[in-house]
XYZ file of C-alpha atoms in Angstrom:
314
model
C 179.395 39.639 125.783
C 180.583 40.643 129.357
C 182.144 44.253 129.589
C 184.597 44.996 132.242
C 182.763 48.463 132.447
C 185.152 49.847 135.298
C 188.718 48.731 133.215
C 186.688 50.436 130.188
C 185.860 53.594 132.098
C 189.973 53.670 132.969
C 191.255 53.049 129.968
C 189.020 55.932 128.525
C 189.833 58.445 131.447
C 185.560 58.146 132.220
C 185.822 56.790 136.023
C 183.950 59.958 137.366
C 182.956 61.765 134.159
C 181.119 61.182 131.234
C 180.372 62.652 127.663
C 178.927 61.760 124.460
C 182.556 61.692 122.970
C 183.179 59.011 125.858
C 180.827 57.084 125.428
C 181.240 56.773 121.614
C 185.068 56.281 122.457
C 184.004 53.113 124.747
C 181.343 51.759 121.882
C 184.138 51.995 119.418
C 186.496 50.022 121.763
C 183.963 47.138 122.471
C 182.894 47.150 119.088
C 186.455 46.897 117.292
C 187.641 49.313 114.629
C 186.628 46.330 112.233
C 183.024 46.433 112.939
C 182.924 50.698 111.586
C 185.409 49.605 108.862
C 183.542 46.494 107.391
C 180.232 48.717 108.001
C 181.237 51.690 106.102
C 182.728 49.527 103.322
C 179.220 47.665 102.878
C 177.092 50.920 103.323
C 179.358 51.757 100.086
C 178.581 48.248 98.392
C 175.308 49.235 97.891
C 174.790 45.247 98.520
C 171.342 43.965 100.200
C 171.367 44.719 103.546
C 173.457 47.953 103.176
C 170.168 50.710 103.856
C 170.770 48.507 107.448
C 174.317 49.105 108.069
C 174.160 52.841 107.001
C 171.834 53.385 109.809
C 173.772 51.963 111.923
C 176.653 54.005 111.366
C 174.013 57.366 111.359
C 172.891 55.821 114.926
C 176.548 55.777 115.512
C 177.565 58.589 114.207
C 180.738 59.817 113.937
C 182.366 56.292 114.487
C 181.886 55.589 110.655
C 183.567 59.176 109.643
C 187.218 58.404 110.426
C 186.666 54.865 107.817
C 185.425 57.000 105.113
C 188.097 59.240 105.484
C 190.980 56.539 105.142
C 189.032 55.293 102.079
C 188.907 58.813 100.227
C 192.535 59.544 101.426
C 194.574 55.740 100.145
C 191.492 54.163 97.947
C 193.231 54.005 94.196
C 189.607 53.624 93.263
C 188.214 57.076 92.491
C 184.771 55.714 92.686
C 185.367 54.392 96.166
C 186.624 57.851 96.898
C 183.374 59.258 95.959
C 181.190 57.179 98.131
C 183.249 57.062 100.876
C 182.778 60.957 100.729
C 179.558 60.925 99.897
C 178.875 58.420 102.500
C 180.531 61.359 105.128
C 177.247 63.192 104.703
C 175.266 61.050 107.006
C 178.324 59.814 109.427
C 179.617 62.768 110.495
C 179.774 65.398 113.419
C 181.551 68.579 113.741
C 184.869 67.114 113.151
C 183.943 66.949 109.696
C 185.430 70.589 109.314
C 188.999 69.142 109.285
C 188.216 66.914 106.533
C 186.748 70.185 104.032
C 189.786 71.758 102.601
C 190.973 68.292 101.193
C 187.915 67.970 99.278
C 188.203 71.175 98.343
C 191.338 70.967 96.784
C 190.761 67.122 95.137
C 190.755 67.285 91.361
C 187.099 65.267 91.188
C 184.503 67.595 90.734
C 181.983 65.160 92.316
C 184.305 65.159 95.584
C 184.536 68.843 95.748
C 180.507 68.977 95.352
C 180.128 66.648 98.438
C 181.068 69.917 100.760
C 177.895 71.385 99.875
C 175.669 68.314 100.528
C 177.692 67.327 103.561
C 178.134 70.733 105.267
C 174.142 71.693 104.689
C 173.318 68.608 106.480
C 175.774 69.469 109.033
C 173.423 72.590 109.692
C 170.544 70.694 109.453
C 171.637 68.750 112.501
C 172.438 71.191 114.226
C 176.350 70.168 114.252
C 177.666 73.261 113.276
C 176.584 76.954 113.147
C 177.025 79.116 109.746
C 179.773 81.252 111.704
C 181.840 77.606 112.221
C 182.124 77.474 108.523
C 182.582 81.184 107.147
C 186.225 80.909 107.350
C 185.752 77.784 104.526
C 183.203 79.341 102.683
C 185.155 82.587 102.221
C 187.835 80.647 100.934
C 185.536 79.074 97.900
C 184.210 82.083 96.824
C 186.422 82.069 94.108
C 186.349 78.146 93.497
C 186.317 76.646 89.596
C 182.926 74.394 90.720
C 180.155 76.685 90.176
C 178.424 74.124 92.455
C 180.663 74.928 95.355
C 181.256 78.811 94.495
C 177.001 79.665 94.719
C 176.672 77.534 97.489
C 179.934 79.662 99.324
C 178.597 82.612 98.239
C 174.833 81.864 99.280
C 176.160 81.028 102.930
C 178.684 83.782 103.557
C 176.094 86.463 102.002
C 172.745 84.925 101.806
C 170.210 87.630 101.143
C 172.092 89.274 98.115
C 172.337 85.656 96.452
C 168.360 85.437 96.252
C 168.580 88.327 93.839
C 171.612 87.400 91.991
C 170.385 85.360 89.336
C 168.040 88.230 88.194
C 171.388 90.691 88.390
C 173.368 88.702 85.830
C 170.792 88.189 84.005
C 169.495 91.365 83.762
C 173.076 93.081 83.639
C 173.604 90.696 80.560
C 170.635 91.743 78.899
C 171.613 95.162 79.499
C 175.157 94.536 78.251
C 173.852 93.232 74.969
C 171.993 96.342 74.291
C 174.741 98.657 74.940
C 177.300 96.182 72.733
C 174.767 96.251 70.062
C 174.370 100.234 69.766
C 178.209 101.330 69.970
C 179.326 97.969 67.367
C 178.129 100.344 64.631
C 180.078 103.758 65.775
C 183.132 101.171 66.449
C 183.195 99.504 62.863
C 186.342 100.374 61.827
C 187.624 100.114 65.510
C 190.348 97.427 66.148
C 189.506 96.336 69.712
C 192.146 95.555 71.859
C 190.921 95.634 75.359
C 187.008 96.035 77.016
C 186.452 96.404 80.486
C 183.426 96.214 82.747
C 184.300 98.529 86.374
C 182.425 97.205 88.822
C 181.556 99.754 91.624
C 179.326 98.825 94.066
C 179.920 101.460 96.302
C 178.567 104.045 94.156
C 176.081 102.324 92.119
C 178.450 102.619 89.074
C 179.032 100.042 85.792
C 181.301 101.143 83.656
C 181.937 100.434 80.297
C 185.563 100.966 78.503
C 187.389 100.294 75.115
C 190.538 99.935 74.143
C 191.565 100.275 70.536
C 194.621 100.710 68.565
C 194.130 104.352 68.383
C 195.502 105.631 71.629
C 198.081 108.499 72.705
C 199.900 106.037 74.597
C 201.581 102.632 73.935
C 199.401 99.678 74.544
C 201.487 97.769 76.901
C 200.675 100.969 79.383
C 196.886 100.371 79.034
C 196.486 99.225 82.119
C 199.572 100.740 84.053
C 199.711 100.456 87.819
C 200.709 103.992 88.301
C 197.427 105.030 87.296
C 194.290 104.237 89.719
C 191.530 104.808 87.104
C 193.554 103.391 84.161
C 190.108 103.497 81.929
C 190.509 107.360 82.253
C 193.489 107.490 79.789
C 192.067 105.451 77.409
C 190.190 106.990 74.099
C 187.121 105.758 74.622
C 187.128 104.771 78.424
C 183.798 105.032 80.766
C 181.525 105.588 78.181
C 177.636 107.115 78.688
C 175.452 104.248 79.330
C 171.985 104.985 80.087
C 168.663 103.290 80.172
C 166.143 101.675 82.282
C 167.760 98.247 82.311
C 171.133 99.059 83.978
C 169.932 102.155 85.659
C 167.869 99.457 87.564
C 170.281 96.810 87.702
C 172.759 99.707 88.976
C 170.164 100.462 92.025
C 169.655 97.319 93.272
C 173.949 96.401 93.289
C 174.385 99.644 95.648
C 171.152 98.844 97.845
C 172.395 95.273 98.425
C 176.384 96.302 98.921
C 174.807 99.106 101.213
C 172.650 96.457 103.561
C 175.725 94.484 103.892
C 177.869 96.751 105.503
C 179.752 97.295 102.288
C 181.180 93.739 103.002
C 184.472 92.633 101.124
C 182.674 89.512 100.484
C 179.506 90.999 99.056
C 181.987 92.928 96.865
C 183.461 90.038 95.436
C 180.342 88.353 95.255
C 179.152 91.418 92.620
C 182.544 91.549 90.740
C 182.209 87.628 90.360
C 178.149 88.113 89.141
C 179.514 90.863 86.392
C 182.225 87.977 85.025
C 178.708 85.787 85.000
C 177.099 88.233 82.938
C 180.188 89.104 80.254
C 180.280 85.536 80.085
C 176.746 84.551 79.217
C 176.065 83.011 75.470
C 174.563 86.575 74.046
C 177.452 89.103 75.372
C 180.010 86.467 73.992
C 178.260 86.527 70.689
C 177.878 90.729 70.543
C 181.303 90.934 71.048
C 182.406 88.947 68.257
C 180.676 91.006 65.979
C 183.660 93.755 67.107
C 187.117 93.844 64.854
C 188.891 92.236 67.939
C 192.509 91.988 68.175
C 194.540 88.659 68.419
C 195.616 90.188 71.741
C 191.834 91.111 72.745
C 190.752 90.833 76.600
C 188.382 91.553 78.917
C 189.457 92.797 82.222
C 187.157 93.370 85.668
C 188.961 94.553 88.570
C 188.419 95.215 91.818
C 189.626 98.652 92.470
C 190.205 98.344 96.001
C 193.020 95.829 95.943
C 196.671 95.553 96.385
C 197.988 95.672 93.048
C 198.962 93.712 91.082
C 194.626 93.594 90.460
C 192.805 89.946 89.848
C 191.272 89.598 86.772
C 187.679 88.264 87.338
C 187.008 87.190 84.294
C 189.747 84.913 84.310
C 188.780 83.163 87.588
């Protein structure tokens, strides 16, 4: 095949300059659009031979990326979605950030969990730096795939996350305990409300209860005109003592204190203490309460615009 290297080199804008991105412009022009197409669609086949074209388009990389992307954007075929996605992983460059927020947002959980494998090889290349994708990450903090949320929360705060799984579960345990010595006082309680306070600031978790016995009407429980709203209730902030959550407590304000009292390490503790009220045994203690039709839990972060998010709902 003869090139006409100098018509290339105009067409492309290369006559005295050159660049990777030129050069991969001028391969993908001599090549035809078919050749990345018809590769990236038998790399997906899975087909003999397709270990062969995949490396080709990984040689080539990112001429294969823009293919993939057509496929997960029109393909009715959700399966061909996922591979083409999946496929984005070993075909991509930088450019690859554009692409993020769609899968993101796509209803398939296996799409959304393809950021995570895609950007981390991203940073194993070298492609990106963690400060390129920070901006995502911050953004899917708060994201339904537990997948995507740890890995977003392991990248925009990565020391606190290696102690995190011992937090909630020792915060849990702790929980428990404290459940299981006030359901007796609270037996003939009706339970309308319980809230976990989350202060990270001040080494504070506080524990609050509201029943059916207050001074005040119920639909004022948690009124925005008052800042500590657990303060009015009966039997808000209650003592809560021990070795367990005294040491749980520590660690929480040494972490958010080595972070520069970050908003995002903040959310990343208010997010661990919905974990832990969540977890099988602090589900289970709390149905042993007389809980109201209307019962809730509530975890707020006290330092937001009201109206507050609800953690425990996210």
């Amino acid at each position: 095949m003869q090139v006409n290297w100098k018509k290339l080199a105009t067409e492309i804008g290369a006559i005295n300059q050159y660049s990777g991105y030129m050069g991969l412009e001028a391969l993908e022009i001599i090549l035809g659009e078919d050749f990345f197409a018809q590769a990236v669609e038998y790399s997906m086949s899975l087909e003999d031979g397709w270990c062969l074209s995949e490396g080709v388009l990984r040689v080539l990389r990112p001429l294969g990326m823009k293919h993939c992307y057509n496929i997960f954007k029109n393909s009715n075929d959700l399966e061909d979605r996922q591979r083409a996605v999946y496929l984005m992983k070993y075909v991509s460059n930088r450019d690859v950030l554009k692409y993020i927020p769609e899968f993101l947002a796509d209803p398939d959980e296996q799409i959304q969990r393809a950021i995570v494998q895609i950007l981390d090889q991203m940073l194993f290349w070298g492609e990106i730096e963690h400060e390129n994708i920070i901006p995502i990450l911050e953004s899917a903090i708060n994201h339904p795939n537990e997948e995507v949320r740890r890995f977003a929360i392991g990248e925009v705060h990565g020391e606190t996350i290696h102690g995190m799984d011992s937090f909630i579960e020792n915060l849990a345990d702790a929980l428990w305990d404290e459940l299981y010595d006030w359901k007796r006082r609270f037996k003939f309680e009706t339970i309308h409300g319980f809230d976990l306070s989350c202060l990270p600031w001040a080494g504070q978790i506080k524990l609050s209860f509201l029943t059916s016995q207050e001074d005040f009407e119920l639909s004022d429980a948690y009124s925005d005109e008052c800042e500590w709203y657990f303060n009015t209730w009966r039997l808000g902030d209650l003592p809560w003592d021990g070795y367990k959550i005294e040491s749980v407590k520590k660690w929480m304000k040494m972490e958010y204190e080595k972070s520069g009292m970050s908003l995002q390490c903040l959310e990343l503790f208010l997010n661990a203490c919905a974990t832990a009220v969540k977890s099988y045994a602090v589900q289970n203690i709390l149905q042993e309460y007389n809980l109201s039709q209307d019962f809730q839990v509530t975890i707020f972060n006290f330092n937001a615009a009201k109206p507050w998010k609800n953690y425990y709902k996210v």
